[in-house]
Amino acid sequence: MRHFLTINDFSKDEILEILEISKNIKKEAKKKEYKPYLKDQVLAMIFEKSSTRTRISFEVGIYQLGGKGLFLSSKDIQLGRGEPVKDTARVIGRMCDMIMARVYKQSDLEDLAKFSGVPVINGLSDDFHPVQIMADYMTMLELGVSGKVAYIGDGNNIANSWLMLASKLGLELSMATPNGYEPPKNVVNIALENAKKSGAKICINNNIKEAINGANVVITDTWVSMGQEEEKQKRIKDFSGFMVDENLMKLANKNAIFMHCLPAYRGYEVSEEVFEKHADEIFLEAENRLHAQKGVMVWLDKHRNVK
């Protein structure tokens, strides 16, 4: 049984295979050709964290693949009353065909995968957001953009997942975070080990200009993620100077694209001017959540009986 908990669980060939499936499914969707790859299957969608893009893209995605999505808020099921994750997993696995969970703890996803007996997809955790990064890279491929990727901002789940993708695919990734907000050392160490095999170039420091200089892709994320609201004022102060604005974008290559996983807070991690100038890229990225995730679901179903 294969799961989609972190990109580090996949080889380069497997990642590219999923994206090829996603690309073909998108072509079909543009022609309004919705093939029932997952006919009559039920996707259980567990949400501890609120969502716009994850909720819509998975629910629409499973519907277009011929199945049905079942929305399960943690407040509405027994998880919200303290039922062990492993018990919830065993119940859902006997009634549904696949699970997507948007949670706080990565360990909860691992328990779902261990006990459910069905494929489990990480729709976001505090540690990783792999489906978002698959959509990011799909967008780069679609736009024909390659070369240096610069990530500016918090060393969070987006940063962690980009480290996994870049190090697996052999990309150049330069990351700048405020002092004290670097990605976890264990994640960085995994990326550096992967890079030895793939030839990826990974650079992480606190120098914004060095990170963005000559980049073809610039990425950022919110400074205050869900569950960090009490840290908002401290984070705003600590992230001073890390807003991606026109002056900073001038250091990137002339035709560099800008991406943001959304929601975007103008005047904090990105300026209004940069956001609107690159809106087409950002919302193509958002749309590709739908297609990339359909590719993930179809691939997992195809490898359902693979150990």
CSV table of C-alpha atoms in Angstrom, one decimal:
chain,number,residue,atom,x,y,z
A,1,MET,CA,0.0,0.0,0.0
A,2,ARG,CA,1.4,3.4,-1.0
A,3,HIS,CA,0.5,6.7,0.7
A,4,PHE,CA,1.2,10.3,-0.1
A,5,LEU,CA,2.5,11.7,3.2
A,6,THR,CA,5.7,13.4,2.1
A,7,ILE,CA,7.4,13.8,-1.2
A,8,ASN,CA,10.5,12.2,0.3
A,9,ASP,CA,8.7,8.9,0.1
A,10,PHE,CA,8.9,9.0,-3.7
A,11,SER,CA,11.6,8.6,-6.3
A,12,LYS,CA,12.2,11.1,-9.0
A,13,ASP,CA,10.6,8.8,-11.6
A,14,GLU,CA,7.5,8.3,-9.4
A,15,ILE,CA,7.1,12.1,-8.9
A,16,LEU,CA,7.4,12.7,-12.6
A,17,GLU,CA,5.0,9.8,-13.3
A,18,ILE,CA,2.4,11.4,-11.1
A,19,LEU,CA,2.8,14.7,-12.7
A,20,GLU,CA,2.5,13.2,-16.2
A,21,ILE,CA,-0.8,11.6,-15.1
A,22,SER,CA,-1.9,15.0,-13.8
A,23,LYS,CA,-1.0,16.7,-17.0
A,24,ASN,CA,-3.0,14.2,-19.1
A,25,ILE,CA,-6.0,14.4,-16.8
A,26,LYS,CA,-5.9,18.2,-17.1
A,27,LYS,CA,-5.9,18.0,-20.9
A,28,GLU,CA,-9.0,15.7,-20.7
A,29,ALA,CA,-10.7,18.1,-18.2
A,30,LYS,CA,-10.1,21.1,-20.5
A,31,LYS,CA,-12.1,19.1,-23.2
A,32,LYS,CA,-14.8,18.3,-20.6
A,33,GLU,CA,-13.7,14.7,-20.8
A,34,TYR,CA,-14.0,13.3,-17.3
A,35,LYS,CA,-12.9,9.6,-17.3
A,36,PRO,CA,-14.1,7.6,-14.3
A,37,TYR,CA,-10.7,6.5,-13.1
A,38,LEU,CA,-12.0,6.1,-9.6
A,39,LYS,CA,-15.6,5.1,-10.4
A,40,ASP,CA,-17.8,4.8,-7.3
A,41,GLN,CA,-14.9,5.2,-4.9
A,42,VAL,CA,-15.4,7.3,-1.8
A,43,LEU,CA,-12.7,9.7,-0.5
A,44,ALA,CA,-13.0,10.5,3.2
A,45,MET,CA,-11.8,14.1,3.7
A,46,ILE,CA,-10.8,14.8,7.3
A,47,PHE,CA,-10.3,18.5,8.2
A,48,GLU,CA,-8.8,19.6,11.5
A,49,LYS,CA,-7.8,22.9,9.8
A,50,SER,CA,-10.1,25.1,7.7
A,51,SER,CA,-9.5,25.2,4.0
A,52,THR,CA,-10.6,26.8,0.7
A,53,ARG,CA,-8.3,25.2,-2.0
A,54,THR,CA,-7.9,21.9,-0.3
A,55,ARG,CA,-11.6,21.4,0.3
A,56,ILE,CA,-12.7,22.4,-3.2
A,57,SER,CA,-9.9,20.7,-5.1
A,58,PHE,CA,-10.3,17.3,-3.5
A,59,GLU,CA,-14.1,17.3,-3.5
A,60,VAL,CA,-14.3,18.5,-7.1
A,61,GLY,CA,-11.4,16.2,-8.1
A,62,ILE,CA,-12.9,12.9,-6.7
A,63,TYR,CA,-16.2,13.9,-8.3
A,64,GLN,CA,-14.6,14.4,-11.7
A,65,LEU,CA,-12.8,11.0,-11.3
A,66,GLY,CA,-16.2,9.3,-10.9
A,67,GLY,CA,-16.2,9.0,-7.1
A,68,LYS,CA,-17.6,10.9,-4.2
A,69,GLY,CA,-16.0,13.0,-1.4
A,70,LEU,CA,-17.1,12.8,2.2
A,71,PHE,CA,-16.4,15.9,4.2
A,72,LEU,CA,-15.5,15.0,7.8
A,73,SER,CA,-14.7,17.9,10.1
A,74,SER,CA,-12.9,16.9,13.3
A,75,LYS,CA,-15.6,18.7,15.2
A,76,ASP,CA,-18.3,16.4,13.6
A,77,ILE,CA,-16.6,13.0,14.1
A,78,GLN,CA,-15.3,11.3,17.2
A,79,LEU,CA,-11.8,12.6,16.7
A,80,GLY,CA,-13.0,15.8,18.2
A,81,ARG,CA,-14.0,13.9,21.4
A,82,GLY,CA,-10.7,12.2,21.8
A,83,GLU,CA,-11.2,8.9,19.9
A,84,PRO,CA,-7.7,7.5,19.0
A,85,VAL,CA,-6.7,8.2,15.5
A,86,LYS,CA,-6.0,4.5,14.9
A,87,ASP,CA,-9.6,3.7,15.8
A,88,THR,CA,-11.0,6.3,13.5
A,89,ALA,CA,-8.6,5.0,10.8
A,90,ARG,CA,-9.9,1.4,11.1
A,91,VAL,CA,-13.5,2.5,10.9
A,92,ILE,CA,-13.0,4.8,7.8
A,93,GLY,CA,-10.8,2.2,6.1
A,94,ARG,CA,-13.6,-0.3,6.3
A,95,MET,CA,-16.2,2.1,4.7
A,96,CYS,CA,-14.2,4.3,2.3
A,97,ASP,CA,-11.6,3.7,-0.4
A,98,MET,CA,-9.1,6.5,0.3
A,99,ILE,CA,-8.4,9.2,2.9
A,100,MET,CA,-7.3,12.7,2.6
A,101,ALA,CA,-6.5,14.5,5.9
A,102,ARG,CA,-5.6,18.1,6.7
A,103,VAL,CA,-4.3,18.0,10.2
A,104,TYR,CA,-1.8,19.5,12.7
A,105,LYS,CA,0.4,16.5,13.5
A,106,GLN,CA,2.3,14.5,10.8
A,107,SER,CA,2.1,11.6,13.2
A,108,ASP,CA,-1.7,11.5,12.9
A,109,LEU,CA,-1.3,11.0,9.1
A,110,GLU,CA,1.2,8.2,9.8
A,111,ASP,CA,-1.3,6.5,12.1
A,112,LEU,CA,-4.1,6.8,9.5
A,113,ALA,CA,-1.8,5.2,7.0
A,114,LYS,CA,-0.7,2.5,9.4
A,115,PHE,CA,-4.2,1.4,10.5
A,116,SER,CA,-6.7,2.3,7.8
A,117,GLY,CA,-5.7,-0.2,5.2
A,118,VAL,CA,-6.4,2.4,2.4
A,119,PRO,CA,-4.2,5.0,0.7
A,120,VAL,CA,-3.8,8.2,2.8
A,121,ILE,CA,-3.0,11.6,1.3
A,122,ASN,CA,-1.5,14.5,3.3
A,123,GLY,CA,-3.7,17.5,2.5
A,124,LEU,CA,-1.5,19.5,4.9
A,125,SER,CA,0.2,19.1,8.2
A,126,ASP,CA,2.4,21.4,10.3
A,127,ASP,CA,5.4,19.6,8.8
A,128,PHE,CA,4.6,19.1,5.1
A,129,HIS,CA,2.3,20.2,2.4
A,130,PRO,CA,3.2,17.9,-0.5
A,131,VAL,CA,0.1,18.3,-2.7
A,132,GLN,CA,0.7,22.0,-2.9
A,133,ILE,CA,4.3,21.6,-4.0
A,134,MET,CA,3.2,19.1,-6.7
A,135,ALA,CA,0.9,21.8,-8.0
A,136,ASP,CA,3.7,24.3,-7.8
A,137,TYR,CA,6.0,22.2,-9.9
A,138,MET,CA,3.3,21.3,-12.3
A,139,THR,CA,2.8,25.0,-12.9
A,140,MET,CA,6.5,25.5,-13.5
A,141,LEU,CA,6.4,22.7,-16.1
A,142,GLU,CA,3.3,24.1,-17.7
A,143,LEU,CA,4.9,27.5,-18.0
A,144,GLY,CA,8.2,26.1,-19.3
A,145,VAL,CA,10.1,27.6,-16.4
A,146,SER,CA,13.3,25.9,-15.0
A,147,GLY,CA,16.4,27.0,-13.2
A,148,LYS,CA,16.9,28.5,-9.8
A,149,VAL,CA,14.0,28.5,-7.4
A,150,ALA,CA,14.1,31.0,-4.5
A,151,TYR,CA,12.0,30.6,-1.4
A,152,ILE,CA,11.7,33.7,0.8
A,153,GLY,CA,10.0,33.5,4.2
A,154,ASP,CA,9.1,31.1,7.0
A,155,GLY,CA,10.8,27.7,7.2
A,156,ASN,CA,7.4,26.0,7.4
A,157,ASN,CA,5.6,23.1,5.8
A,158,ILE,CA,5.9,24.7,2.3
A,159,ALA,CA,9.6,25.2,2.7
A,160,ASN,CA,10.0,21.7,4.0
A,161,SER,CA,8.2,20.2,1.1
A,162,TRP,CA,10.1,22.3,-1.4
A,163,LEU,CA,13.3,21.0,0.1
A,164,MET,CA,12.1,17.4,-0.4
A,165,LEU,CA,11.0,18.1,-4.1
A,166,ALA,CA,14.1,20.0,-5.1
A,167,SER,CA,16.5,17.5,-3.5
A,168,LYS,CA,14.7,14.5,-5.2
A,169,LEU,CA,14.5,16.1,-8.6
A,170,GLY,CA,18.0,17.7,-8.6
A,171,LEU,CA,16.8,21.3,-8.7
A,172,GLU,CA,18.6,24.4,-7.5
A,173,LEU,CA,16.8,25.8,-4.4
A,174,SER,CA,18.0,28.9,-2.5
A,175,MET,CA,16.1,29.6,0.7
A,176,ALA,CA,16.2,32.7,2.9
A,177,THR,CA,14.4,32.9,6.3
A,178,PRO,CA,14.7,35.2,9.2
A,179,ASN,CA,17.2,34.1,11.9
A,180,GLY,CA,15.4,31.5,14.1
A,181,TYR,CA,12.9,30.6,11.4
A,182,GLU,CA,15.0,28.1,9.4
A,183,PRO,CA,13.6,24.7,8.4
A,184,PRO,CA,14.1,21.9,11.0
A,185,LYS,CA,17.5,20.4,10.9
A,186,ASN,CA,16.2,16.9,10.4
A,187,VAL,CA,14.4,18.0,7.2
A,188,VAL,CA,17.5,19.9,6.0
A,189,ASN,CA,19.7,16.9,6.6
A,190,ILE,CA,17.4,14.7,4.6
A,191,ALA,CA,17.4,17.2,1.7
A,192,LEU,CA,21.2,17.4,1.8
A,193,GLU,CA,21.5,13.6,1.7
A,194,ASN,CA,19.1,13.4,-1.2
A,195,ALA,CA,21.0,16.1,-3.0
A,196,LYS,CA,24.2,14.0,-3.0
A,197,LYS,CA,22.4,11.5,-5.1
A,198,SER,CA,20.4,13.8,-7.4
A,199,GLY,CA,22.9,16.7,-7.9
A,200,ALA,CA,20.5,19.2,-6.4
A,201,LYS,CA,21.9,22.5,-5.2
A,202,ILE,CA,20.5,23.5,-1.8
A,203,CYS,CA,21.3,26.7,-0.1
A,204,ILE,CA,19.7,28.0,3.1
A,205,ASN,CA,20.6,31.2,4.9
A,206,ASN,CA,19.2,34.5,6.1
A,207,ASN,CA,20.4,36.5,3.1
A,208,ILE,CA,17.3,37.5,1.0
A,209,LYS,CA,19.3,39.2,-1.8
A,210,GLU,CA,21.6,36.2,-2.2
A,211,ALA,CA,18.6,33.8,-2.3
A,212,ILE,CA,16.6,35.7,-4.9
A,213,ASN,CA,19.5,36.8,-7.1
A,214,GLY,CA,19.2,35.3,-10.6
A,215,ALA,CA,16.1,33.2,-9.7
A,216,ASN,CA,13.6,32.1,-12.3
A,217,VAL,CA,11.0,31.2,-9.7
A,218,VAL,CA,10.2,33.2,-6.5
A,219,ILE,CA,8.0,31.6,-3.8
A,220,THR,CA,6.8,32.8,-0.5
A,221,ASP,CA,4.1,31.9,2.1
A,222,THR,CA,2.2,33.6,4.9
A,223,TRP,CA,4.3,34.5,7.9
A,224,VAL,CA,1.5,33.4,10.3
A,225,SER,CA,0.1,30.0,9.7
A,226,MET,CA,-3.0,28.4,11.2
A,227,GLY,CA,-2.3,27.8,14.9
A,228,GLN,CA,0.2,30.6,15.2
A,229,GLU,CA,-2.2,33.5,15.6
A,230,GLU,CA,-0.9,34.3,19.1
A,231,GLU,CA,2.6,34.9,17.6
A,232,LYS,CA,1.4,37.3,14.9
A,233,GLN,CA,2.9,40.6,16.2
A,234,LYS,CA,6.2,38.9,17.1
A,235,ARG,CA,6.4,37.3,13.6
A,236,ILE,CA,5.5,40.5,11.8
A,237,LYS,CA,8.4,42.2,13.6
A,238,ASP,CA,10.8,39.3,13.0
A,239,PHE,CA,10.0,39.1,9.3
A,240,SER,CA,10.6,42.8,8.7
A,241,GLY,CA,12.4,43.1,5.4
A,242,PHE,CA,11.2,39.8,4.0
A,243,MET,CA,8.3,41.1,2.0
A,244,VAL,CA,8.6,40.2,-1.7
A,245,ASP,CA,8.1,43.6,-3.4
A,246,GLU,CA,9.1,45.1,-6.8
A,247,ASN,CA,12.6,46.0,-5.5
A,248,LEU,CA,13.3,42.5,-4.4
A,249,MET,CA,11.8,41.0,-7.6
A,250,LYS,CA,14.2,43.1,-9.7
A,251,LEU,CA,17.1,40.9,-8.3
A,252,ALA,CA,15.5,37.9,-9.9
A,253,ASN,CA,15.7,37.2,-13.6
A,254,LYS,CA,13.7,39.5,-15.8
A,255,ASN,CA,11.0,37.0,-16.7
A,256,ALA,CA,10.9,35.3,-13.3
A,257,ILE,CA,7.5,34.0,-12.1
A,258,PHE,CA,6.1,34.4,-8.6
A,259,MET,CA,4.1,31.8,-6.8
A,260,HIS,CA,2.2,31.8,-3.5
A,261,CYS,CA,0.1,28.9,-2.1
A,262,LEU,CA,-2.5,31.3,-0.8
A,263,PRO,CA,-4.1,32.9,1.2
A,264,ALA,CA,-1.9,35.9,0.5
A,265,TYR,CA,-1.6,38.8,2.9
A,266,ARG,CA,-0.6,41.9,1.0
A,267,GLY,CA,1.7,44.2,2.7
A,268,TYR,CA,3.2,41.4,4.8
A,269,GLU,CA,4.9,38.5,2.8
A,270,VAL,CA,4.1,40.0,-0.6
A,271,SER,CA,3.3,43.5,-1.9
A,272,GLU,CA,0.0,44.2,-3.7
A,273,GLU,CA,2.0,45.2,-6.8
A,274,VAL,CA,3.9,42.0,-7.0
A,275,PHE,CA,0.8,39.9,-6.3
A,276,GLU,CA,-1.3,41.5,-9.0
A,277,LYS,CA,1.5,41.5,-11.6
A,278,HIS,CA,1.8,37.8,-11.1
A,279,ALA,CA,-1.8,36.9,-10.5
A,280,ASP,CA,-2.1,34.7,-13.6
A,281,GLU,CA,0.7,32.6,-12.4
A,282,ILE,CA,-0.6,32.4,-8.8
A,283,PHE,CA,-4.1,31.4,-9.8
A,284,LEU,CA,-2.8,28.9,-12.4
A,285,GLU,CA,-0.9,27.4,-9.4
A,286,ALA,CA,-4.1,27.3,-7.4
A,287,GLU,CA,-6.0,25.7,-10.3
A,288,ASN,CA,-3.3,23.0,-10.6
A,289,ARG,CA,-4.1,21.9,-7.1
A,290,LEU,CA,-7.1,20.2,-8.6
A,291,HIS,CA,-5.3,18.5,-11.4
A,292,ALA,CA,-2.1,17.5,-9.4
A,293,GLN,CA,-4.3,16.0,-6.7
A,294,LYS,CA,-6.3,14.0,-9.2
A,295,GLY,CA,-3.0,12.6,-10.5
A,296,VAL,CA,-2.0,11.7,-6.9
A,297,MET,CA,-5.3,9.9,-6.3
A,298,VAL,CA,-5.2,8.0,-9.6
A,299,TRP,CA,-1.5,7.0,-9.1
A,300,LEU,CA,-2.3,5.7,-5.5
A,301,ASP,CA,-5.2,3.7,-6.7
A,302,LYS,CA,-3.0,2.2,-9.5
A,303,HIS,CA,-0.5,1.2,-6.8
A,304,ARG,CA,-3.0,0.1,-4.2
A,305,ASN,CA,-1.7,-3.4,-3.9
A,306,VAL,CA,2.0,-2.5,-4.1
A,307,LYS,CA,3.9,-3.0,-0.8
